[in-house]
Amino acid sequence: MSDTQSNSIANMEGLQAAIANGESQRVRELLGTQKLDTLQKEYLIELAELNSNSEVIALLKKAPTK
């Protein structure tokens, strides 16, 4: 596995944990300027909706896709 793939997987895991914990600032930091795959973005939004965190949902909806 390349370093880029490892970083991407680690970042996705970090995003999932931050969303589950309702940590909007951490989500903002992890998203940074990266582009999400459409499927990833939909999954993360669904996860945020489970926790009813409107700020995290809004952050994810604004995230660019590739």
mmCIF file of C-alpha atoms in Angstrom, residues 12-33:
data_model
loop_
_atom_site.group_PDB
_atom_site.id
_atom_site.type_symbol
_atom_site.label_atom_id
_atom_site.label_comp_id
_atom_site.label_asym_id
_atom_site.label_seq_id
_atom_site.Cartn_x
_atom_site.Cartn_y
_atom_site.Cartn_z
ATOM 1 C CA MET A 12 -11.330 8.567 6.232
ATOM 2 C CA GLU A 13 -11.203 6.716 9.549
ATOM 3 C CA GLY A 14 -10.470 9.997 11.337
ATOM 4 C CA LEU A 15 -13.402 11.673 9.594
ATOM 5 C CA GLN A 16 -15.742 8.856 10.572
ATOM 6 C CA ALA A 17 -14.665 9.071 14.224
ATOM 7 C CA ALA A 18 -14.970 12.874 14.310
ATOM 8 C CA ILE A 19 -18.436 12.723 12.724
ATOM 9 C CA ALA A 20 -19.589 10.016 15.136
ATOM 10 C CA ASN A 21 -18.330 12.125 18.057
ATOM 11 C CA GLY A 22 -19.915 15.327 16.728
ATOM 12 C CA GLU A 23 -16.547 17.115 16.513
ATOM 13 C CA SER A 24 -17.272 19.752 13.879
ATOM 14 C CA GLN A 25 -13.914 21.524 14.234
ATOM 15 C CA ARG A 26 -12.049 18.238 13.747
ATOM 16 C CA VAL A 27 -14.189 17.426 10.696
ATOM 17 C CA ARG A 28 -13.322 20.856 9.277
ATOM 18 C CA GLU A 29 -9.604 20.206 9.853
ATOM 19 C CA LEU A 30 -9.689 16.732 8.324
ATOM 20 C CA LEU A 31 -11.622 17.853 5.275
ATOM 21 C CA GLY A 32 -9.196 20.697 4.628
ATOM 22 C CA THR A 33 -9.062 21.229 0.891
#
